[in-house]
Coordinates of C-alpha atoms in Angstrom, one line a residue:
X1 CA 43.0 78.8 80.9
X2 CA 45.3 81.5 82.0
X3 CA 49.1 81.3 81.6
X4 CA 51.2 82.4 84.5
X5 CA 54.4 84.2 83.6
X6 CA 57.2 84.9 86.0
X7 CA 60.2 87.0 85.5
X8 CA 63.4 86.7 87.4
X9 CA 65.7 89.7 87.7
X10 CA 69.2 89.2 88.9
X11 CA 71.7 92.0 89.5
X12 CA 75.4 91.3 88.9
X13 CA 78.4 93.5 89.2
X14 CA 80.0 94.6 86.0
X15 CA 82.3 91.9 84.5
X16 CA 80.7 89.0 86.5
X17 CA 78.9 87.6 83.5
X18 CA 81.9 87.6 81.3
X19 CA 84.0 86.0 84.1
X20 CA 81.6 83.2 84.7
X21 CA 81.2 82.5 81.0
X22 CA 85.0 82.4 80.7
X23 CA 85.1 79.9 83.5
X24 CA 82.4 77.7 81.9
X25 CA 84.3 77.8 78.5
X26 CA 87.6 77.0 80.2
X27 CA 86.0 74.1 82.1
X28 CA 84.5 72.8 78.9
X29 CA 87.8 72.9 77.1
X30 CA 89.5 71.2 80.0
X31 CA 87.0 68.3 80.0
X32 CA 87.3 68.1 76.2
X33 CA 91.1 67.9 76.3
X34 CA 90.9 65.2 79.0
X35 CA 88.4 63.2 76.9
X36 CA 90.5 63.5 73.8
X37 CA 94.1 63.1 75.0
X38 CA 93.7 61.5 78.5
X39 CA 95.5 62.7 81.6
X40 CA 99.0 62.0 80.4
X41 CA 98.3 63.7 77.0
X42 CA 97.1 66.8 78.8
X43 CA 100.3 66.9 80.9
X44 CA 102.4 66.5 77.7
X45 CA 100.5 69.3 76.0
X46 CA 101.0 71.6 79.0
X47 CA 104.8 70.8 78.9
X48 CA 105.0 71.5 75.2
X49 CA 103.1 74.7 75.7
X50 CA 105.4 75.8 78.5
X51 CA 108.5 75.1 76.4
X52 CA 107.1 76.9 73.3
X53 CA 106.0 79.9 75.5
X54 CA 109.5 80.1 77.0
X55 CA 111.1 79.9 73.5
X56 CA 108.8 82.6 72.1
X57 CA 109.6 84.9 75.1
X58 CA 113.4 84.3 74.5
X59 CA 113.0 85.2 70.8
X60 CA 111.2 88.4 71.7
X61 CA 114.1 89.7 73.8

């Protein structure tokens, strides 16, 4: 028996692979946060993050 081997070559612009892998990771983290904390918990975390981010920015002035 002979084994048929195929090779697929794709060309991407520089940075595309990193960008798509970043999107996949971000999507995974979003789904994980929703599964862990629920929709209201995710909104609460976003609010706390915004407040902390603003406070850190004010301290840095």
